[in-house]
Tab-separated table of C-alpha atoms in Angstrom:
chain	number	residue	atom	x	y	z
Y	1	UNK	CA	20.320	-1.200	4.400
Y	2	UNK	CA	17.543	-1.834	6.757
Y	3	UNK	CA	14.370	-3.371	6.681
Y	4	UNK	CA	11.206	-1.530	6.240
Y	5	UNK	CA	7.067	-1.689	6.239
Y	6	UNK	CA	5.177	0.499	4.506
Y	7	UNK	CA	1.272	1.188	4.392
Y	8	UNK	CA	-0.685	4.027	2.443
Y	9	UNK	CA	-4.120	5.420	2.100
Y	10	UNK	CA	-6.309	8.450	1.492
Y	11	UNK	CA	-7.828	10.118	3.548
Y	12	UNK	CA	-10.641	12.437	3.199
Y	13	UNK	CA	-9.279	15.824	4.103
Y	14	UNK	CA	-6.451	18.250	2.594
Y	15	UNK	CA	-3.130	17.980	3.957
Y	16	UNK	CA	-3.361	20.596	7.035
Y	17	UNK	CA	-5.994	18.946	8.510
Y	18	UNK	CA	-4.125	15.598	7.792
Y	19	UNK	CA	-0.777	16.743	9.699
Y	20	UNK	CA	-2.861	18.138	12.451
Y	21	UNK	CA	-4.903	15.378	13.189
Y	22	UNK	CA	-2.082	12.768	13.254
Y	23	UNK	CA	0.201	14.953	15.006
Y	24	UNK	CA	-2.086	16.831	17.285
Y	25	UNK	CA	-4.829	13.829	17.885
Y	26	UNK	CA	-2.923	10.859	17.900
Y	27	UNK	CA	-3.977	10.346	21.543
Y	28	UNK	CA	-7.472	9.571	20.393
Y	29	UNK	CA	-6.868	7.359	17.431
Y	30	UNK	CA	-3.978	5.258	18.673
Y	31	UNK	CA	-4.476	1.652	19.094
Y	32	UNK	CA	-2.336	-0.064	21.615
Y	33	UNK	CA	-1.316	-3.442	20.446
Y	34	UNK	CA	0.112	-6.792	22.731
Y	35	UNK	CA	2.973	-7.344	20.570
Y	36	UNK	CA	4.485	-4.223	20.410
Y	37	UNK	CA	3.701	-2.728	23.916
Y	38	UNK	CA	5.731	0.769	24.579
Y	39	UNK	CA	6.325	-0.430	28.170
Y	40	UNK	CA	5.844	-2.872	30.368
Y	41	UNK	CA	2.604	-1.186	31.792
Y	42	UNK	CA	-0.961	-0.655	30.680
Y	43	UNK	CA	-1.134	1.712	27.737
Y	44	UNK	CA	-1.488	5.255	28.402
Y	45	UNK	CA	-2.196	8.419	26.102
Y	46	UNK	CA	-0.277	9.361	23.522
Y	47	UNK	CA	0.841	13.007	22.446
Y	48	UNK	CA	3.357	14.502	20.641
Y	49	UNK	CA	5.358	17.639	21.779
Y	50	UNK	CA	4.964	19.962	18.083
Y	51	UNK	CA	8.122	20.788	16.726
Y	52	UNK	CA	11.912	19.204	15.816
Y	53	UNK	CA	13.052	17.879	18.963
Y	54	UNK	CA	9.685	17.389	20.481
Y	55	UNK	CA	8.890	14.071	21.442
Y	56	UNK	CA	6.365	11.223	21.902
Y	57	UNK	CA	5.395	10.672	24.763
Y	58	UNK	CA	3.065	8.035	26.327
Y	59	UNK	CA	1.623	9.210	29.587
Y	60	UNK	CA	0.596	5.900	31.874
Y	61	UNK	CA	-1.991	5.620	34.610
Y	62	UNK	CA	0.055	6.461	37.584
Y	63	UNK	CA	1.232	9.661	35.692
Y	64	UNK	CA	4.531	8.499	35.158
Y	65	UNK	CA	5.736	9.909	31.183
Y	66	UNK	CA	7.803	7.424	29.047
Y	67	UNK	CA	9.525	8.803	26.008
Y	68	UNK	CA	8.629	7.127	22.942
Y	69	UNK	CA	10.942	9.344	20.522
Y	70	UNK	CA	11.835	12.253	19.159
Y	71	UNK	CA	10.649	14.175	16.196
Y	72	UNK	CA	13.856	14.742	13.739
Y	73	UNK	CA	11.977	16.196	10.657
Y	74	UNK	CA	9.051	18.760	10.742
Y	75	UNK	CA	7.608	19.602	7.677
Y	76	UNK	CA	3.824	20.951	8.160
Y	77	UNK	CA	1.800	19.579	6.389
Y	78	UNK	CA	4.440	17.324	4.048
Y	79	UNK	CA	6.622	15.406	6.101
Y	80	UNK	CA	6.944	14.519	9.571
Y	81	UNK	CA	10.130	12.275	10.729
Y	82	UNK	CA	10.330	10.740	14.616
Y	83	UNK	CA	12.226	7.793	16.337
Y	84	UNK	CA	10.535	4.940	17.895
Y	85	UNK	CA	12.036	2.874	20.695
Y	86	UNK	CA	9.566	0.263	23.529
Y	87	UNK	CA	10.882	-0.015	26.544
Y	88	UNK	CA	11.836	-3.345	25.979
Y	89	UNK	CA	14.470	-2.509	23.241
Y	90	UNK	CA	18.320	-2.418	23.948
Y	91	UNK	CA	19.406	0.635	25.199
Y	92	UNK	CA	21.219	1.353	21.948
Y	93	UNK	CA	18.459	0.708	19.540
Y	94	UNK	CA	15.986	2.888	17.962
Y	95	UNK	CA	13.671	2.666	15.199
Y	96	UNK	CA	12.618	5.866	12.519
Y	97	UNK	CA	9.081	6.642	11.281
Y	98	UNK	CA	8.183	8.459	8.070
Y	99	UNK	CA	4.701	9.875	7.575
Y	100	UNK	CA	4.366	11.741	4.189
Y	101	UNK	CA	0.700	13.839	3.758
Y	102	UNK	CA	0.958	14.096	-0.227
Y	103	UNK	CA	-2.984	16.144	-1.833
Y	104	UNK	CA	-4.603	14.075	-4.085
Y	105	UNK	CA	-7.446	16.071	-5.373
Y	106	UNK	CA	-9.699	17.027	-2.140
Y	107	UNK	CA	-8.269	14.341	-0.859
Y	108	UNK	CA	-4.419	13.529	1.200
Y	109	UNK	CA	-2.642	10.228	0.786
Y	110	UNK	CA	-0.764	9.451	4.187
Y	111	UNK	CA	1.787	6.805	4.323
Y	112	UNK	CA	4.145	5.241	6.771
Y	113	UNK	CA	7.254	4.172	6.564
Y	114	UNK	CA	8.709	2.445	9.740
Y	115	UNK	CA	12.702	1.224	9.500
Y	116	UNK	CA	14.769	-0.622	11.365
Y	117	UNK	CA	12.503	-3.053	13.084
Y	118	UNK	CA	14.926	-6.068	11.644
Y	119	UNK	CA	17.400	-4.798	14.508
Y	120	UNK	CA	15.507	-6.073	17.082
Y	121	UNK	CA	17.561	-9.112	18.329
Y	122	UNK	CA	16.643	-12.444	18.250
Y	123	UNK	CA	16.066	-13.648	21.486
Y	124	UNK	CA	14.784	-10.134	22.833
Y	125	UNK	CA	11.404	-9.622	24.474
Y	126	UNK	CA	10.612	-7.367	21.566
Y	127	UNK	CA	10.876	-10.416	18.886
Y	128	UNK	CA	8.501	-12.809	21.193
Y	129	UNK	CA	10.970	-15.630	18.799
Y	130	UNK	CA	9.396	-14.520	15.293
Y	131	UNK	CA	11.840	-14.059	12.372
Y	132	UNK	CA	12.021	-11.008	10.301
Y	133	UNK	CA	9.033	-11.471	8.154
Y	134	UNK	CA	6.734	-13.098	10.938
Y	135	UNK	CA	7.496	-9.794	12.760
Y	136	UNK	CA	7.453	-7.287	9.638
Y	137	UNK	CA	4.501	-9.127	8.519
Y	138	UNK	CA	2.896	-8.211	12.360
Y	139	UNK	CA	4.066	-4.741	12.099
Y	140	UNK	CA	2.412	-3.954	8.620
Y	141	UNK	CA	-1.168	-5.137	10.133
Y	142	UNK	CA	-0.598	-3.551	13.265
Y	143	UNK	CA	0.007	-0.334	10.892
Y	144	UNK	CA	-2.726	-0.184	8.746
Y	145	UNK	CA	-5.100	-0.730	11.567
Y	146	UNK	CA	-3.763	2.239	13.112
Y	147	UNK	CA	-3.835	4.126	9.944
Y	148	UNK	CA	-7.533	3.315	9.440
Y	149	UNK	CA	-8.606	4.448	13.018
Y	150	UNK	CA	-6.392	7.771	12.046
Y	151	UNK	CA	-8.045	8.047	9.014
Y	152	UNK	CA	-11.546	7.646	10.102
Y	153	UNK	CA	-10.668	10.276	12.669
Y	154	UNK	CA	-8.883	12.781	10.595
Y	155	UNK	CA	-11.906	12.610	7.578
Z	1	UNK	CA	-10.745	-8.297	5.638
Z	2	UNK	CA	-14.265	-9.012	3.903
Z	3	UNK	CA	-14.746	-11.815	1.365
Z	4	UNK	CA	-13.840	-11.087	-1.898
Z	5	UNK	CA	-11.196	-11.786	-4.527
Z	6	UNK	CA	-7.349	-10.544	-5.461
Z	7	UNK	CA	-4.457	-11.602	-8.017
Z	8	UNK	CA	-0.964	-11.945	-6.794
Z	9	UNK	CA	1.061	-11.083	-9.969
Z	10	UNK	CA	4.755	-12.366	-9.928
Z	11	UNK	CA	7.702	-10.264	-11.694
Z	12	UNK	CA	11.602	-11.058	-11.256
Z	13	UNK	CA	11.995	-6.605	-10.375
Z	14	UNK	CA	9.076	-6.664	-8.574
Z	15	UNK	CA	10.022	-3.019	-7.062
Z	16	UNK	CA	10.557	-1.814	-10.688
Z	17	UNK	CA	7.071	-3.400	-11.347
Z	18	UNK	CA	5.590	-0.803	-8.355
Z	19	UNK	CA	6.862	2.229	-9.855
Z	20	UNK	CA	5.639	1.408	-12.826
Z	21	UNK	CA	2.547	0.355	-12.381
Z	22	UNK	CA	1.606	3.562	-10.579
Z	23	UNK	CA	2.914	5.506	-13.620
Z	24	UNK	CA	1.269	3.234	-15.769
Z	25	UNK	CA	-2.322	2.597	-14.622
Z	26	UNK	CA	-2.199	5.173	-11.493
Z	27	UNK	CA	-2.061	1.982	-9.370
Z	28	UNK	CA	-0.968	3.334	-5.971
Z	29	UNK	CA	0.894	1.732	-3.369
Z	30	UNK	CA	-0.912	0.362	-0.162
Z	31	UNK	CA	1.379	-1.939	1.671
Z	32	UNK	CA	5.056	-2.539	1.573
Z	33	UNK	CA	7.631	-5.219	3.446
Z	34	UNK	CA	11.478	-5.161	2.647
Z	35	UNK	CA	14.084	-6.715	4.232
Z	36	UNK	CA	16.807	-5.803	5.720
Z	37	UNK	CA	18.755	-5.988	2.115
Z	38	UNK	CA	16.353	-4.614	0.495
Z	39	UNK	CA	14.643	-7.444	-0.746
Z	40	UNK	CA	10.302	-7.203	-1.356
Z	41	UNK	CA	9.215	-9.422	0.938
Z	42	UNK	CA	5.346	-8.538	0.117
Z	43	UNK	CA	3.529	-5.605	-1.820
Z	44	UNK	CA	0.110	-4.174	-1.759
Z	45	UNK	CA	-1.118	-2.061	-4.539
Z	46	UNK	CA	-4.726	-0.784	-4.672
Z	47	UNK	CA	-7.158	0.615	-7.709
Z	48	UNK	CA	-10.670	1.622	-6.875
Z	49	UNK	CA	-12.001	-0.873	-4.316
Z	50	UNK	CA	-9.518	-3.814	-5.526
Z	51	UNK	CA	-5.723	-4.507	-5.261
Z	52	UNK	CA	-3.629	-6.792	-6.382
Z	53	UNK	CA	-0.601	-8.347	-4.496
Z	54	UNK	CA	3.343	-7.551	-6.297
Z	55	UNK	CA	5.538	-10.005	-5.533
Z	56	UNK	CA	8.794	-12.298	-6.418
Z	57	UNK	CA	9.387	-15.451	-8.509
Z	58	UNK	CA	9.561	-17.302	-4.914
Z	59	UNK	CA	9.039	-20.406	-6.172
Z	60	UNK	CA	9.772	-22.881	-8.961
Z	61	UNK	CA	6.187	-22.666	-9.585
Z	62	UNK	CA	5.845	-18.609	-9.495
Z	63	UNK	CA	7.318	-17.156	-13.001
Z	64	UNK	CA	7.093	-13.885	-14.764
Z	65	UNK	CA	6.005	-14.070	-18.647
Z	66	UNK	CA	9.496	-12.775	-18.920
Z	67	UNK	CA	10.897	-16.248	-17.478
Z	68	UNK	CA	9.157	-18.480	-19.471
Z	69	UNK	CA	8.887	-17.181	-22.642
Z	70	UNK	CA	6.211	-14.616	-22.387
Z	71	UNK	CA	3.407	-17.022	-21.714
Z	72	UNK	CA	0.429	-15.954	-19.344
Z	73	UNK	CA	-1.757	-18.037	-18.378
Z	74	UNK	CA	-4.157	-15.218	-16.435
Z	75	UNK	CA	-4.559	-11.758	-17.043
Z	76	UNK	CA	-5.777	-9.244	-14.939
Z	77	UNK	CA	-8.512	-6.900	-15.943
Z	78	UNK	CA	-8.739	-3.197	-15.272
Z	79	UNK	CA	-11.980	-1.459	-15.234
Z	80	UNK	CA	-12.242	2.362	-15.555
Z	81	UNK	CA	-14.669	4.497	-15.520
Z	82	UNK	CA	-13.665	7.761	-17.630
Z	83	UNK	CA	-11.293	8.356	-20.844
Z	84	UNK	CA	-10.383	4.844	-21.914
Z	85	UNK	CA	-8.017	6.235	-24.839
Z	86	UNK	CA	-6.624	8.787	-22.490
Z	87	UNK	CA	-5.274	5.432	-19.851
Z	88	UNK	CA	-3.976	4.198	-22.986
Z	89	UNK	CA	-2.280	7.030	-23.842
Z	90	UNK	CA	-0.946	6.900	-20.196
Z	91	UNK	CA	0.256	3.320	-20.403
Z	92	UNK	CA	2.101	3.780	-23.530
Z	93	UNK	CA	4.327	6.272	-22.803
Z	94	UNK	CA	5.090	4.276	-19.492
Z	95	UNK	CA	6.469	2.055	-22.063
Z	96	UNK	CA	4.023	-0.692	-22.605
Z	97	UNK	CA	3.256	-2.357	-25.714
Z	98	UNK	CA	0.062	-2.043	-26.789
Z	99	UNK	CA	-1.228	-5.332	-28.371
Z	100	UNK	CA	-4.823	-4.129	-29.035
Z	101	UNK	CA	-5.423	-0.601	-29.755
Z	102	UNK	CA	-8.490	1.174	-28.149
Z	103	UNK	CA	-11.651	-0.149	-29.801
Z	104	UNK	CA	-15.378	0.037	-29.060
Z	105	UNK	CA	-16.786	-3.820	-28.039
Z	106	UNK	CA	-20.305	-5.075	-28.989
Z	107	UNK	CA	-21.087	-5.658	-25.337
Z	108	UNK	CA	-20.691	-1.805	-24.975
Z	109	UNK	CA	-17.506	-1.464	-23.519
Z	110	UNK	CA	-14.174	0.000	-25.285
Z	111	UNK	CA	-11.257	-1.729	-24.677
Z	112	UNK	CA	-7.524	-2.053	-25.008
Z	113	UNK	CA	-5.220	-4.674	-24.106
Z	114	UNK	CA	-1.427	-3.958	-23.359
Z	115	UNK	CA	1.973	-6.071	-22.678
Z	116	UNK	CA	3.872	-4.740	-19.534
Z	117	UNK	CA	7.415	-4.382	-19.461
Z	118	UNK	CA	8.105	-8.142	-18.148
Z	119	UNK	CA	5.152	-9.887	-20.572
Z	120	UNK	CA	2.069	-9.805	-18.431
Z	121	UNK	CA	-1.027	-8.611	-20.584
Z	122	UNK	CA	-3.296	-6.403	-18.842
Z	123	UNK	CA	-6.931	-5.680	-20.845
Z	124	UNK	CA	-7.999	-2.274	-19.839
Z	125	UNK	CA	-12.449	-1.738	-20.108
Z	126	UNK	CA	-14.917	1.112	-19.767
Z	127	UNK	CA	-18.182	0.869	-20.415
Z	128	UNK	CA	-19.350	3.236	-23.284
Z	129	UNK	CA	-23.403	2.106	-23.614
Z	130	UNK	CA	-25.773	-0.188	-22.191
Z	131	UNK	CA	-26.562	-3.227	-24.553
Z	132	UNK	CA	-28.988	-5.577	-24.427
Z	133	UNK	CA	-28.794	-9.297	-24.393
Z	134	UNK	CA	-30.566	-9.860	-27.564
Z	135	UNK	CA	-28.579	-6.737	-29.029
Z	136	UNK	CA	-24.873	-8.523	-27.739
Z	137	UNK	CA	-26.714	-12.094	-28.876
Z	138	UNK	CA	-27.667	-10.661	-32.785
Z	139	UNK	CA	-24.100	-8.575	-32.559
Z	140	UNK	CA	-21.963	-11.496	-31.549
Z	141	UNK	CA	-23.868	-14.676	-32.639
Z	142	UNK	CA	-23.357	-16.620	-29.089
Z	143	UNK	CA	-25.799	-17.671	-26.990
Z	144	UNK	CA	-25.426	-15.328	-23.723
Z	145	UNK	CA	-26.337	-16.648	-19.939
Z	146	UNK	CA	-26.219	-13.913	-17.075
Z	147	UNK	CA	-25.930	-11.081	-18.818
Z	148	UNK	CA	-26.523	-7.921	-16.636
């Protein structure tokens, strides 16, 4: 088993335009956030590479790309799948993300499911000393903030 | 998050109390925290412009009707805004019990009222006509303050 956070909503658009904008504009409705910083850097920009196997990238100031993760599942406009690792993870640690785009009339519920985030170890830089909840609890609201800024941009 | 008001509503299967609550009442899942066995940790479900909050008996003090002899001592209220008998339809063949069939109010609204599968009593609205105070007053015979 492994721990998990999920957050829904609706947003105003059918599915294709739902996929596209999360996949295709995350760069401009990301929202970088203290806790759970990618690297050790400033944020940069966001993109994904479309595709299985294309990743996440996060491009920094001084131009130098850091690898994010991986998409494993591509499913236009249903289902996309990636992995999710900071910088500040162990080496052998990654994370999964699960974004389903299900119609609801006119409308497209998107939800997230991110696993795994319980395997951060306690005592790691990633943790900053919560416990499970304190951190799944974090990683929710962090999560549906970014879900409203992508939903705001994909309506 | 603005001002406003929520329930947190306690079962002992609280993930069995997700499911069917969406196939129930077409609640739909907002927010979601599990453990790492699996456990709800804290639940979000929304309807219209409210939700309510699913959660464990994680206290003493925090029971399900089922734990303590089907007693509640709140009840949430659902208010629709199309084809009351058709939500009670719905609800029903999710399995709850209906305790008080469909039935047209004299404040205007029809109602039904319904038992879930662990004992919490949901009453179910939608306004069918406008009324008027001295209409409810002369229907009802109680004296009425801030009706609207």
């Amino acid at each position: 088993m492994t721990s998990k956070v999920y957050v829904a909503l609706r947003v105003k658009a059918p599915p294709e335009r739902a996929f596209a904008a999360f996949v295709g504009e995350i760069g401009a409705w990301w929202r970088p956030n203290g806790l759970f910083q990618t690297t050790p850097r400033a944020p940069g920009v966001l993109a994904f590479e479309p595709g299985e196997g294309g990743r996440l990238t996060e491009t920094l100031a001084s131009g130098k790309v850091f690898e994010i993760g991986r998409i494993t599942a591509w499913e236009p406009p249903a289902r996309l799948v990636f992995s999710w690792r900071q910088a500040n993870f162990p080496p052998d640690l990654q994370t999964e993300v699960e974004v389903r785009f299900e119609p609801v009339g006119e409308e497209t519920r998107v939800s997230v499911e991110h696993r795994g985030f319980d395997r951060v170890p306690a005592g790691g830089a990633a943790r900053h000393g919560f416990p499970d909840q304190a951190l799944l609890m974090r990683l929710v609201e962090w999560w549906r903030m970014l879900l409203t800024s992508y939903g705001e941009r994909a309506a | 998050m603005t001002a406003g008001l929520s329930s947190a509503v306690v079962y002992r299967d609280p993930k069995a109390a997700l499911a069917w609550l969406e196939k129930a009442f077409g609640f739909e899942l907002a927010m979601l925290l599990e453990d790492a066995d699996g456990n709800l940790a804290h639940s979000q479900m929304e309807f219209g412009d409210s939700y309510i909050m699913v959660g464990q008996e994680w206290s003493d003090d925090h029971k399900s009707p089922s734990s303590i002899g089907g007693k509640n001592t709140q009840t949430v209220h659902i208010q629709i805004d199309s084809d009351l008998d058709a939500h009670c339809e719905r609800a029903r063949s999710a399995g709850a019990e209906i305790i008080a069939e469909p039935e047209t109010q004299f404040y205007g609204d029809r109602t039904y009222r319904c038992r879930d599968p662990e004992g919490h009593i949901w009453t179910v609205s939608q306004t069918f006509k406008a009324v008027s105070r001295e209409e409810a007053e002369a229907a009802s015979g109680l004296k009425i303050t801030g009706w609207r």
